[in-house]
Amino acid sequence: MSTVIEMENVSKVFGKKRAVHSMSFAMERGHSVALLGPNGAGKTTSIAMMLGLTKPTSGRVCLFSGDPKSATSHERIGVMLQEVSVPPRLSVRETIDMFRGFYPKPLPTDRLLQVSGLTEDQKTMAQKLSGGKMRRLQFALALAGDPDVLFLDEPTVGMDVASRRTFWDEVRSFLRAGKTLMLTTHDLQEADMLADRIVVMQNGAVIADAPPESIKMQFGGRTVSFVAGPDIDFERLRMLPDVTDVQTVGRQVTVRTQNSDALLKTLILEAWDIRDIQVHGGGLEDAFVRLTAEGGESQ
Amino acid sequence: MRATLTYWKYELIRTLRDRRFFLLTLGMPVIFYFVFINQQGGALRIAGTFWSHYFMVSMASFGVVGSSINTLGVRLAAERQSGWVRYLRTTPLSSFGYAIAKILTQLTLSLLIILCIFLVAHFSQNVSLSGGEWLTITLWLWIGSLPFAALGVFIGLTGNAAQPLGTLMYLVASMLGGLWTPIQALPSVMQTIAKWTPTYHYAHPAWRILAGQSIQASDILVLLGWTLLFLIGSVALQRRIDTKVQM
Ligand SMILES: Nc1ncnc2c1ncn2[C@@H]1O[C@H](COP(=O)(O)OP(=O)(O)OP(=O)(O)O)[C@@H](O)[C@H]1O
Ligand SMILES: [Mg+2]
C-alpha cells in the first residue's frame, strides 16, 4: 500500500488565529476519508495544505511522498474547492476540454459531460451556469484527468436532490475502481455511507479518527425510549450500567446507552413499569453532535 | 508544457470573444489613427518622416500598452480574485506554466495589434516601408512590449485597484509619453517628463527607424530600468499579499 497523504505535526496560524493545530494524519491508497467538523474547524485549510495551496506554519506535508506543490503529482489528483468561479467566455464543453488538455491521459469529454449531467448544457457559457450546475461542472473538471485521488471540499453544496444522488453514485463508482477519496461534507449521512474512515476536526485539532462504525458505537450509542408508568425509579434507571443519559418529556423517557441489549434485558426481566419501547441506533450525526459538544467543553 | 500550450490556446479563444478587447484595446488606436491623420494630413513632415508613418507607430504602441494593462493586468486581477488562479494551482499547470502562458498570450495579442495598425495605415494612408524596415519596426515593437507585460503583472497584483489604476496608467503613460501628441509639439517641461516615461522610450526607437536612424542603447536602458522596477514592484506586492495571508 502506498501513502497518498502524510501530515506530520502540521500547524497553520493566520495572525493570531490557529486554523490547524498539530495535525498528524496519513492516508493510504484506496481509502475514502471523510473530514468532518463544524464551520471554521480547519477542514478547508487542511486540504489546502495537502494540495500545496497553503504553506504550513510548521510541520511537514507530503503528497505521494513528495512536495505537494509539484505539478507532476497534480497529474494524479482531481480537486473540487469551495468558492471557485470559472473564467468568462468559454462554454461548458470548452472549459472541460481546456482542463483535459492539462493532463496526460484525460477522460473523454462526452463521458465527463455525462457524469456531471451537463450534456444538454455543453454549449452554455460556463460562467452563466446556476450554482448547482457550476458545482457539477467542477466535478467534471476534477475528473478530467482520470485521477487516482479525488479531493472534494463540500462538493454537493447547491445541488438539487436528483443531482446529489447522481453525484454520489458517480463517487461510489469512482471508489469501486479502487481509487482514493478525501471528502469534506456537512452531509453526515453521505459521509457515513461513503467513507471507510471518519476524521472529525474541531478548532483546528483532530478530535476523532476512526471507521464510522466505531465512531457511532463510541459516541453515538443507542437510545431506548418508552412511556413510563407512575412507579418508575428514575434514580435507579440513571445508575444502571452503560446508561449515559436520561431525558424526560412528560411521561416519555429517552435513555442513552452504550449497550441497549443489556438495558432492555434488565427493564424486561425486572418488569419495570414501562410501555411502547423503541430502540434507535445512534447515527453518525448523533455521534458527531456529541463529539463536538464534548470537544467544545474541553476547549 | 502541454498544460501551458493548452492554456495559451484557450486564453486566445477567450480574447477573440472579448468585445471589450476589440472595441477599446484594438478599436481606440484605429479610430484615433483615422481622426488624427485627417486633422493634420498624413503628408505632414515630422521627426524625419511623415505624420502618417509617425502616428502609425504611436498608435501601435498605444494599442500594445493598452492590451498589456487591460487584457493582461485587469484580467489577471480578476482571475486571482475569483479563486481561479488558486484552482489552477491544483492542476498540472504550474505557476510558472501559467505565467508563461500569460506572456505567450500577451505576445500574440501585441503582434496582432501591431500588424492590424500597420495594415490599417498601409491601406488607408499608403504607408509603405522597405521589407527590412517593416520587419525591424515590428520586431522592436513586439519584443519591446515585454516591459509593459511586467507592468500588466504588477497591476494584476493590485486586486480591486487594478481596474482604475490600469485605466489611469494606460491613459497617463500614453499621453505623457507622446503617443497622442508628439512631444515635439509639447512645452519643454512636458518634453522632459516624456523622456522619463517607458512609453516614450518604447515608441522612440521605432520612430527613429522610420527616419532611417538606428535604435539607441539609451532607449533600451531606460526600458530595462522600468522593467526591473515593475518586477521589483510585483515581487514586493506578492510578498505583501503572502504575509497578509499569513496574518
Ligand atoms: N486566509 C485566511 N486568513 C485568515 N484566517 C483564515 C484564512 N483562512 C481560514 N481562516 C480561518 O481559519 C479557520 C479555519 O477555516 P477553514 O476554512 O479551514 O474552516 P472549515 O473547516 O473549512 O469551515 P467550513 O465548514 O465553514 O468550510 C477559520 O477560523 C477561518 O476564519
Ligand atoms: Mg471549508
Coordinates of C-alpha atoms and ligand atoms in Angstrom, one line a residue:
Chain A
M1 CA 0.0 0.0 0.0
S2 CA 1.3 3.4 -0.8
T3 CA 0.8 6.5 1.2
V4 CA -1.2 9.3 -0.6
I5 CA -1.0 12.0 2.0
E6 CA 1.1 12.3 5.0
M7 CA 0.9 15.2 7.5
E8 CA 3.3 15.4 10.4
N9 CA 2.6 17.7 13.3
V10 CA 1.2 20.3 11.0
S11 CA 0.0 23.7 12.2
K12 CA -1.3 26.7 10.4
V13 CA -1.6 30.1 12.1
F14 CA -3.3 33.1 10.4
G15 CA -2.1 36.0 12.5
K16 CA -3.5 35.2 16.0
K17 CA -6.0 32.6 14.6
R18 CA -4.8 29.0 14.9
A19 CA -6.6 27.4 12.0
V20 CA -5.0 24.0 12.2
H21 CA -3.2 22.7 15.3
S22 CA -0.5 19.9 15.4
M23 CA -2.3 17.7 12.9
S24 CA -0.8 14.4 12.1
F25 CA -2.6 12.3 9.5
A26 CA -1.8 9.7 6.9
M27 CA -4.0 8.3 4.2
E28 CA -3.3 5.1 2.2
R29 CA -4.3 4.4 -1.3
G30 CA -7.8 3.0 -1.9
H31 CA -9.3 4.5 1.2
S32 CA -12.0 7.1 1.5
V33 CA -11.8 9.6 4.3
A34 CA -14.5 12.0 5.3
L35 CA -13.1 15.0 7.1
L36 CA -15.9 16.4 9.3
G37 CA -16.2 19.3 11.6
P38 CA -18.2 22.4 12.3
N39 CA -17.7 25.6 10.3
G40 CA -14.3 27.0 10.8
A41 CA -12.9 23.8 12.1
G42 CA -10.0 23.9 9.7
K43 CA -11.0 21.4 7.1
T44 CA -10.5 23.6 4.1
T45 CA -7.2 24.8 5.5
S46 CA -6.0 21.2 5.9
I47 CA -7.0 20.3 2.4
A48 CA -5.3 23.5 1.1
M49 CA -2.0 22.3 2.8
M50 CA -2.4 18.8 1.4
L51 CA -2.6 20.3 -2.1
G52 CA 0.3 22.7 -1.6
L53 CA -2.0 25.8 -1.9
T54 CA -1.2 27.0 1.6
K55 CA 2.1 26.7 3.3
P56 CA 2.0 25.2 6.8
T57 CA 3.4 27.4 9.6
S58 CA 5.1 24.4 11.0
G59 CA 5.2 20.7 10.3
R60 CA 5.6 18.6 7.2
V61 CA 3.1 17.7 4.5
C62 CA 3.7 15.1 1.7
L63 CA 1.6 14.3 -1.3
F64 CA 2.6 11.0 -3.0
S65 CA 5.7 11.1 -0.7
G66 CA 6.8 14.3 -2.4
D67 CA 6.2 18.1 -2.4
P68 CA 2.5 18.9 -2.6
K69 CA 3.3 21.8 -4.9
S70 CA 4.9 19.7 -7.6
A71 CA 3.0 19.8 -10.9
T72 CA 3.6 16.1 -11.7
S73 CA 1.9 14.9 -8.5
H74 CA -1.1 17.0 -9.6
E75 CA -1.4 14.9 -12.7
R76 CA -2.9 12.1 -10.5
I77 CA -5.4 14.2 -8.5
G78 CA -8.7 15.9 -9.1
V79 CA -10.0 18.7 -6.9
M80 CA -13.2 20.5 -6.1
L81 CA -12.6 23.6 -4.0
Q82 CA -15.0 25.7 -2.1
E83 CA -15.7 29.1 -3.8
V84 CA -14.3 29.0 -7.3
S85 CA -15.7 30.5 -10.4
V86 CA -14.6 29.6 -13.9
P87 CA -13.3 32.2 -16.4
P88 CA -15.7 34.0 -18.7
R89 CA -16.3 33.5 -22.5
L90 CA -15.8 29.7 -22.6
S91 CA -18.6 27.2 -23.0
V92 CA -19.0 24.3 -20.6
R93 CA -17.6 21.9 -23.2
E94 CA -14.6 24.2 -23.8
T95 CA -13.9 24.6 -20.1
I96 CA -13.8 20.8 -19.8
D97 CA -11.6 20.4 -22.9
M98 CA -9.2 23.0 -21.5
F99 CA -8.8 21.0 -18.3
R100 CA -8.4 17.8 -20.3
G101 CA -5.5 19.5 -22.1
F102 CA -3.7 19.8 -18.8
Y103 CA -3.4 16.1 -18.2
P104 CA -1.5 13.3 -20.0
K105 CA -4.4 10.8 -20.1
P106 CA -7.7 12.6 -19.9
L107 CA -11.2 11.0 -19.9
P108 CA -13.3 11.6 -23.0
T109 CA -15.2 14.9 -23.0
D110 CA -18.6 13.2 -23.6
R111 CA -18.0 10.9 -20.7
L112 CA -17.3 13.9 -18.4
L113 CA -20.4 15.7 -19.6
Q114 CA -22.5 12.7 -18.9
V115 CA -21.0 12.0 -15.5
S116 CA -21.7 15.6 -14.4
G117 CA -25.1 15.6 -16.1
L118 CA -24.2 18.6 -18.3
T119 CA -24.6 17.1 -21.7
E120 CA -27.5 19.4 -22.5
D121 CA -25.7 22.4 -21.2
Q122 CA -22.4 21.8 -23.0
K123 CA -22.8 24.9 -25.3
T124 CA -23.8 27.2 -22.4
M125 CA -21.2 29.7 -21.3
A126 CA -19.7 28.1 -18.2
Q127 CA -19.9 31.3 -16.2
K128 CA -23.6 31.6 -16.6
L129 CA -24.4 28.2 -15.1
S130 CA -26.6 28.1 -12.0
G131 CA -24.9 27.4 -8.6
G132 CA -25.6 23.7 -8.6
K133 CA -24.6 23.2 -12.2
M134 CA -21.4 25.1 -11.6
R135 CA -20.7 22.6 -8.8
R136 CA -21.3 19.8 -11.3
L137 CA -19.0 21.4 -13.8
Q138 CA -16.3 21.5 -11.2
F139 CA -16.9 17.8 -10.6
A140 CA -16.3 17.2 -14.3
L141 CA -13.1 19.3 -14.1
A142 CA -12.0 17.3 -11.1
L143 CA -12.4 14.1 -13.0
A144 CA -11.0 15.4 -16.3
G145 CA -7.5 13.9 -15.8
D146 CA -8.8 10.5 -14.8
P147 CA -7.4 11.0 -11.3
D148 CA -6.3 8.4 -8.7
V149 CA -7.2 10.6 -5.9
L150 CA -10.2 13.0 -5.5
F151 CA -10.3 15.9 -3.1
L152 CA -13.8 17.2 -2.7
D153 CA -14.4 20.1 -0.4
E154 CA -18.1 20.3 0.3
P155 CA -19.0 19.1 -3.2
T156 CA -22.8 19.0 -3.1
V157 CA -23.4 22.5 -1.8
G158 CA -26.1 24.0 -4.0
M159 CA -27.0 20.7 -5.8
D160 CA -30.6 19.6 -6.0
V161 CA -31.8 16.2 -4.8
A162 CA -31.5 14.4 -8.1
S163 CA -28.1 15.7 -9.0
R164 CA -26.9 15.0 -5.5
R165 CA -27.9 11.4 -5.9
T166 CA -26.2 11.0 -9.3
F167 CA -23.2 12.7 -7.9
W168 CA -22.8 10.3 -5.0
D169 CA -23.4 7.4 -7.4
E170 CA -20.5 8.6 -9.5
V171 CA -18.3 9.0 -6.5
R172 CA -19.2 5.5 -5.4
S173 CA -18.3 4.0 -8.8
F174 CA -15.0 6.0 -8.6
L175 CA -14.3 4.3 -5.3
R176 CA -15.2 0.9 -6.6
A177 CA -12.4 1.3 -9.1
G178 CA -10.0 1.1 -6.1
K179 CA -9.4 4.9 -6.0
T180 CA -8.9 7.2 -3.2
L181 CA -11.2 10.0 -1.8
M182 CA -10.7 12.8 0.6
L183 CA -14.0 14.4 1.3
T184 CA -15.4 17.2 3.5
T185 CA -19.1 17.5 3.8
H186 CA -21.8 18.5 6.2
D187 CA -24.0 15.8 4.8
L188 CA -23.2 13.2 7.5
Q189 CA -25.5 10.5 6.2
E190 CA -23.5 10.5 2.9
A191 CA -20.2 10.6 4.8
D192 CA -21.3 7.6 6.7
M193 CA -22.3 5.6 3.6
L194 CA -19.2 6.5 1.6
A195 CA -16.3 6.8 3.9
D196 CA -14.4 4.0 5.5
R197 CA -12.7 6.4 7.8
I198 CA -14.1 9.5 9.6
V199 CA -11.8 12.2 10.8
V200 CA -13.5 14.8 13.0
M201 CA -11.9 18.2 13.4
Q202 CA -12.7 21.0 15.8
N203 CA -11.0 24.2 16.5
G204 CA -8.1 23.1 14.3
A205 CA -7.5 19.8 16.0
V206 CA -8.4 16.3 15.1
I207 CA -10.7 15.0 17.9
A208 CA -11.6 11.7 16.4
D209 CA -10.2 9.4 13.7
A210 CA -11.8 6.0 13.2
P211 CA -14.1 3.9 11.0
P212 CA -17.7 5.2 11.0
E213 CA -19.0 2.1 12.9
S214 CA -16.6 2.6 15.8
I215 CA -17.3 6.3 16.0
K216 CA -21.0 5.6 16.1
M217 CA -20.5 2.9 18.7
Q218 CA -18.3 5.0 20.8
F219 CA -20.0 8.3 20.6
G220 CA -23.5 7.6 19.2
G221 CA -24.5 4.7 21.4
R222 CA -28.2 3.8 21.2
T223 CA -31.3 5.3 22.7
V224 CA -34.1 3.3 24.3
S225 CA -37.3 5.3 24.7
F226 CA -40.6 4.3 26.4
V227 CA -43.6 5.7 28.2
A228 CA -43.0 5.4 31.9
G229 CA -45.7 4.4 34.4
P230 CA -46.0 6.1 37.8
D231 CA -43.9 3.5 39.7
I232 CA -40.7 4.1 37.8
D233 CA -37.5 4.7 39.7
F234 CA -35.5 7.4 37.8
E235 CA -32.7 7.3 40.3
R236 CA -32.1 3.6 39.7
L237 CA -32.5 4.0 35.9
R238 CA -29.7 6.5 35.9
M239 CA -27.5 4.2 37.9
L240 CA -27.9 1.2 35.5
P241 CA -24.7 0.1 33.9
D242 CA -23.8 1.7 30.5
V243 CA -26.6 4.4 30.8
T244 CA -25.1 7.7 29.9
D245 CA -28.1 10.0 29.8
V246 CA -31.8 10.1 30.7
Q247 CA -34.1 12.7 29.3
T248 CA -37.8 13.0 30.1
V249 CA -40.5 14.9 28.3
G250 CA -43.8 14.4 30.2
R251 CA -44.0 10.7 30.6
Q252 CA -41.8 10.0 27.6
V253 CA -38.4 8.8 28.7
T254 CA -35.3 8.6 26.4
V255 CA -32.3 6.7 27.7
R256 CA -29.0 6.8 26.0
T257 CA -26.8 3.8 26.5
Q258 CA -23.7 2.1 25.1
N259 CA -25.4 -1.3 25.5
S260 CA -29.0 -1.4 24.6
D261 CA -29.3 -5.2 24.8
A262 CA -28.3 -5.3 28.4
L263 CA -30.6 -2.4 29.3
L264 CA -33.6 -4.0 27.6
K265 CA -33.0 -7.3 29.4
T266 CA -32.9 -5.5 32.7
L267 CA -36.0 -3.5 32.0
I268 CA -38.0 -6.6 30.9
L269 CA -36.7 -9.1 33.4
E270 CA -37.2 -6.8 36.3
A271 CA -40.6 -5.9 35.0
W272 CA -40.2 -2.2 35.0
D273 CA -43.4 -0.1 34.8
I274 CA -43.0 0.9 31.1
R275 CA -44.7 0.5 27.7
D276 CA -44.2 1.4 24.0
I277 CA -40.5 0.6 24.0
Q278 CA -38.5 1.8 21.0
V279 CA -34.8 1.4 20.2
H280 CA -32.9 3.8 18.0
G281 CA -29.4 3.3 16.6
G282 CA -27.3 6.4 17.1
G283 CA -26.4 7.6 13.6
L284 CA -23.2 9.4 12.7
E285 CA -25.0 12.7 13.1
D286 CA -25.8 11.8 16.7
A287 CA -22.2 10.8 17.4
F288 CA -21.0 14.0 15.7
V289 CA -23.1 16.2 17.8
R290 CA -22.0 14.6 21.0
L291 CA -18.4 14.5 19.9
T292 CA -18.2 18.2 19.0
A293 CA -20.2 19.2 22.1
E294 CA -17.7 17.3 24.3
G295 CA -14.8 18.7 22.3
G296 CA -16.2 22.2 22.8
E297 CA -16.4 21.7 26.6
S298 CA -12.8 20.6 26.9
Q299 CA -11.5 23.6 24.9
Chain B
M1 CA 4.4 22.2 -21.5
R2 CA 1.2 20.5 -22.6
A3 CA -0.7 22.4 -20.0
T4 CA 0.9 25.7 -20.9
L5 CA 0.2 25.4 -24.6
T6 CA -3.4 24.4 -23.8
Y7 CA -3.9 27.4 -21.5
W8 CA -2.4 29.7 -24.1
K9 CA -4.9 28.4 -26.7
Y10 CA -7.9 29.0 -24.5
E11 CA -6.7 32.4 -23.4
L12 CA -6.6 33.4 -27.1
I13 CA -10.1 32.0 -27.7
R14 CA -11.4 34.0 -24.8
T15 CA -9.8 37.2 -26.0
L16 CA -11.1 36.8 -29.5
R17 CA -14.6 36.6 -28.0
D18 CA -14.0 39.7 -25.8
R19 CA -15.9 42.6 -27.2
R20 CA -14.1 45.0 -24.9
F21 CA -10.8 43.9 -26.4
F22 CA -11.9 44.8 -30.0
L23 CA -13.8 48.0 -29.1
L24 CA -11.4 49.5 -26.7
T25 CA -7.9 47.9 -26.9
L26 CA -7.8 47.5 -30.6
G27 CA -10.6 49.9 -31.7
M28 CA -9.3 53.0 -29.9
P29 CA -5.9 53.2 -31.6
V30 CA -7.5 52.5 -35.0
I31 CA -10.1 55.2 -34.6
F32 CA -7.5 57.7 -33.2
Y33 CA -5.4 57.0 -36.2
F34 CA -8.1 58.0 -38.6
V35 CA -9.2 61.0 -36.6
F36 CA -5.7 62.5 -36.0
I37 CA -4.4 61.8 -39.6
N38 CA -7.4 63.5 -41.0
Q39 CA -6.9 66.5 -38.8
Q40 CA -3.3 67.1 -39.7
G41 CA -3.0 65.4 -43.1
G42 CA -0.8 62.4 -43.4
A43 CA 1.9 64.1 -45.5
L44 CA 3.0 66.5 -42.8
R45 CA 6.7 66.1 -42.0
I46 CA 7.7 65.2 -38.5
A47 CA 11.0 63.9 -37.0
G48 CA 12.4 62.9 -40.4
T49 CA 9.4 61.1 -41.5
F50 CA 5.7 61.6 -42.4
W51 CA 2.9 62.1 -39.9
S52 CA 1.0 59.1 -41.3
H53 CA 4.1 56.9 -40.6
Y54 CA 5.0 58.5 -37.3
F55 CA 1.4 58.3 -35.9
M56 CA 1.2 54.7 -37.1
V57 CA 4.0 53.8 -34.7
S58 CA 2.3 55.9 -31.9
M59 CA -0.9 54.1 -32.2
A60 CA 0.6 50.6 -32.5
S61 CA 2.5 51.4 -29.2
F62 CA -0.7 52.8 -27.7
G63 CA -2.5 49.6 -28.6
V64 CA 0.2 47.3 -27.2
V65 CA 0.4 49.3 -23.9
G66 CA -3.4 49.1 -23.6
S67 CA -3.6 45.4 -24.1
S68 CA -0.8 44.7 -21.6
I69 CA -2.5 46.8 -19.0
N70 CA -6.2 46.0 -19.7
T71 CA -6.1 42.5 -21.1
L72 CA -3.2 41.1 -19.1
G73 CA -3.3 43.2 -15.9
V74 CA -7.0 43.6 -15.3
R75 CA -7.8 40.0 -16.3
L76 CA -5.0 38.7 -14.1
A77 CA -6.5 40.6 -11.1
A78 CA -10.0 39.2 -11.9
E79 CA -8.7 35.6 -12.2
R80 CA -6.8 35.9 -8.9
Q81 CA -9.8 37.3 -7.1
S82 CA -12.3 34.7 -8.3
G83 CA -10.1 31.9 -6.9
W84 CA -9.4 30.6 -10.4
V85 CA -5.7 31.0 -10.2
R86 CA -5.7 29.1 -6.9
Y87 CA -7.8 26.4 -8.5
L88 CA -5.4 26.1 -11.4
R89 CA -2.6 25.5 -9.0
T90 CA -4.1 22.2 -8.1
T91 CA -3.7 21.1 -11.8
P92 CA -0.6 20.1 -13.6
L93 CA -0.4 23.7 -14.9
S94 CA 2.3 25.1 -12.6
S95 CA 2.5 28.7 -11.5
F96 CA 5.5 29.1 -13.9
G97 CA 3.5 27.4 -16.7
Y98 CA 0.6 29.8 -16.1
A99 CA 2.9 32.8 -16.2
I100 CA 4.5 31.6 -19.5
A101 CA 1.0 31.0 -21.0
K102 CA 0.1 34.6 -20.0
I103 CA 3.2 36.0 -21.6
L104 CA 2.7 34.0 -24.8
T105 CA -0.9 35.3 -24.9
Q106 CA 0.3 38.8 -24.4
L107 CA 3.0 38.5 -27.1
T108 CA 0.4 37.0 -29.5
L109 CA -2.0 39.9 -28.9
S110 CA 0.7 42.5 -29.2
L111 CA 1.7 41.1 -32.6
L112 CA -1.9 41.1 -33.7
I113 CA -2.4 44.7 -32.6
I114 CA 0.9 45.9 -34.3
L115 CA 0.0 44.1 -37.6
C116 CA -3.6 45.4 -37.5
I117 CA -2.5 49.0 -37.1
F118 CA 0.2 48.6 -39.8
L119 CA -2.3 47.2 -42.2
V120 CA -4.8 50.0 -41.5
A121 CA -2.0 52.6 -42.1
H122 CA -0.8 50.8 -45.2
F123 CA -4.2 50.5 -46.8
S124 CA -5.7 53.8 -45.7
Q125 CA -2.7 56.1 -45.9
N126 CA -0.4 54.2 -48.3
V127 CA 2.2 54.0 -45.7
S128 CA 4.9 51.9 -47.3
L129 CA 8.3 51.0 -46.0
S130 CA 11.0 48.6 -47.2
G131 CA 10.7 45.0 -46.1
G132 CA 13.6 45.4 -43.7
E133 CA 12.1 48.5 -42.1
W134 CA 8.7 46.8 -41.6
L135 CA 10.5 43.8 -40.1
T136 CA 12.7 45.7 -37.7
I137 CA 9.9 48.0 -36.5
T138 CA 7.6 45.1 -36.0
L139 CA 10.2 43.1 -34.1
W140 CA 11.1 46.1 -32.0
L141 CA 7.5 46.9 -31.0
W142 CA 6.9 43.3 -30.4
I143 CA 9.9 42.4 -28.2
G144 CA 9.9 45.9 -26.7
S145 CA 6.4 45.3 -25.3
L146 CA 7.8 43.0 -22.6
P147 CA 8.3 45.8 -20.0
F148 CA 4.5 46.5 -20.4
A149 CA 3.8 42.8 -19.7
A150 CA 5.7 43.3 -16.5
L151 CA 3.6 46.4 -15.8
G152 CA 0.5 44.3 -16.5
V153 CA 1.6 41.7 -13.9
F154 CA 2.2 44.5 -11.4
I155 CA -1.3 45.9 -12.0
G156 CA -2.7 42.3 -11.9
L157 CA -1.5 42.1 -8.3
T158 CA -3.2 45.2 -7.1
G159 CA -6.6 43.4 -6.6
N160 CA -9.6 45.8 -6.5
A161 CA -7.4 48.7 -7.6
A162 CA -6.4 47.0 -10.9
Q163 CA -9.2 48.4 -13.0
P164 CA -9.0 52.1 -12.0
L165 CA -5.2 52.0 -11.7
G166 CA -4.9 50.2 -15.0
T167 CA -7.0 52.8 -16.9
L168 CA -5.2 55.6 -15.2
M169 CA -1.7 54.3 -16.1
Y170 CA -2.9 53.4 -19.6
L171 CA -4.1 57.0 -20.4
V172 CA -1.5 58.9 -18.4
A173 CA 1.5 56.9 -19.7
S174 CA 0.3 57.2 -23.3
M175 CA -0.3 60.9 -23.1
L176 CA 2.9 61.8 -21.2
G177 CA 5.0 59.5 -23.4
G178 CA 3.9 61.4 -26.5
L179 CA 1.8 58.7 -28.1
W180 CA -1.1 61.0 -28.6
T181 CA 0.5 64.4 -29.3
P182 CA 4.2 64.2 -30.4
I183 CA 6.5 65.6 -27.7
Q184 CA 7.9 68.0 -30.3
A185 CA 4.6 69.8 -30.1
L186 CA 4.6 70.0 -26.3
P187 CA 6.1 72.6 -23.9
S188 CA 9.6 71.8 -22.8
V189 CA 8.6 70.7 -19.2
M190 CA 6.4 68.1 -20.8
Q191 CA 9.2 67.0 -23.1
T192 CA 11.5 66.5 -20.1
I193 CA 8.8 64.4 -18.3
A194 CA 8.2 62.4 -21.5
K195 CA 11.9 61.4 -21.6
W196 CA 11.3 59.5 -18.3
T197 CA 8.3 57.5 -19.4
P198 CA 8.6 53.9 -20.6
T199 CA 6.0 54.6 -23.3
Y200 CA 8.2 57.3 -25.0
H201 CA 11.3 55.0 -25.0
Y202 CA 9.2 52.2 -26.4
A203 CA 8.0 54.2 -29.4
H204 CA 11.1 56.3 -29.9
P205 CA 13.3 53.6 -31.5
A206 CA 10.5 52.8 -33.9
W207 CA 10.2 56.5 -34.8
R208 CA 14.0 56.6 -35.4
I209 CA 13.8 53.6 -37.7
L210 CA 11.2 55.4 -39.8
A211 CA 13.7 58.3 -40.1
G212 CA 16.4 55.9 -41.2
Q213 CA 18.2 56.0 -37.9
S214 CA 19.3 53.2 -35.7
I215 CA 18.0 52.0 -32.2
Q216 CA 19.8 53.8 -29.4
A217 CA 21.1 52.0 -26.3
S218 CA 19.7 54.7 -24.1
D219 CA 16.1 53.7 -25.0
I220 CA 16.9 50.1 -24.2
L221 CA 18.5 51.0 -20.9
V222 CA 15.5 53.1 -19.7
L223 CA 13.1 50.3 -20.7
L224 CA 15.2 47.8 -18.8
G225 CA 15.2 50.1 -15.8
W226 CA 11.4 50.3 -15.9
T227 CA 11.1 46.5 -16.4
L228 CA 13.2 46.0 -13.3
L229 CA 11.1 48.5 -11.4
F230 CA 7.9 46.7 -12.4
L231 CA 9.3 43.3 -11.5
I232 CA 10.6 44.5 -8.1
G233 CA 7.2 46.1 -7.5
S234 CA 5.4 42.9 -8.4
V235 CA 7.6 40.8 -6.1
A236 CA 7.0 43.3 -3.3
L237 CA 3.3 43.2 -3.8
Q238 CA 3.3 39.4 -3.9
R239 CA 5.3 39.4 -0.7
R240 CA 2.8 41.7 0.9
I241 CA -0.1 39.5 -0.2
D242 CA 1.6 36.4 1.1
T243 CA 2.3 37.9 4.6
K244 CA -1.3 39.2 4.7
V245 CA -2.5 35.7 4.1
Q246 CA -0.2 34.5 7.0
M247 CA -1.7 37.0 9.3
Ligands
LIG1 N1 -6.8 33.2 4.6 C1 -7.2 33.3 5.9 N2 -6.9 34.3 6.7 C2 -7.3 34.3 8.0 N3 -8.0 33.4 8.6 C3 -8.3 32.3 7.9 C4 -8.0 32.2 6.5 N4 -8.4 31.0 6.0 C5 -9.1 30.4 7.1 N5 -9.0 31.2 8.2 C6 -9.6 30.9 9.5 O1 -9.1 29.6 9.8 C7 -10.2 28.8 10.4 C8 -10.4 27.5 9.7 O2 -11.0 27.8 8.4 P1 -11.4 26.7 7.4 O3 -11.8 27.4 6.1 O4 -10.3 25.7 7.3 O5 -12.6 26.0 8.1 P2 -13.6 24.9 7.5 O6 -13.5 23.7 8.5 O7 -13.3 24.6 6.1 O8 -15.0 25.5 7.6 P3 -16.3 25.4 6.7 O9 -17.1 24.2 7.1 O10 -17.1 26.7 7.0 O11 -15.9 25.4 5.3 C9 -11.4 29.8 10.4 O12 -11.5 30.3 11.7 C10 -11.1 30.8 9.4 O13 -11.6 32.0 9.8
MG2 MG -14.3 24.7 4.3

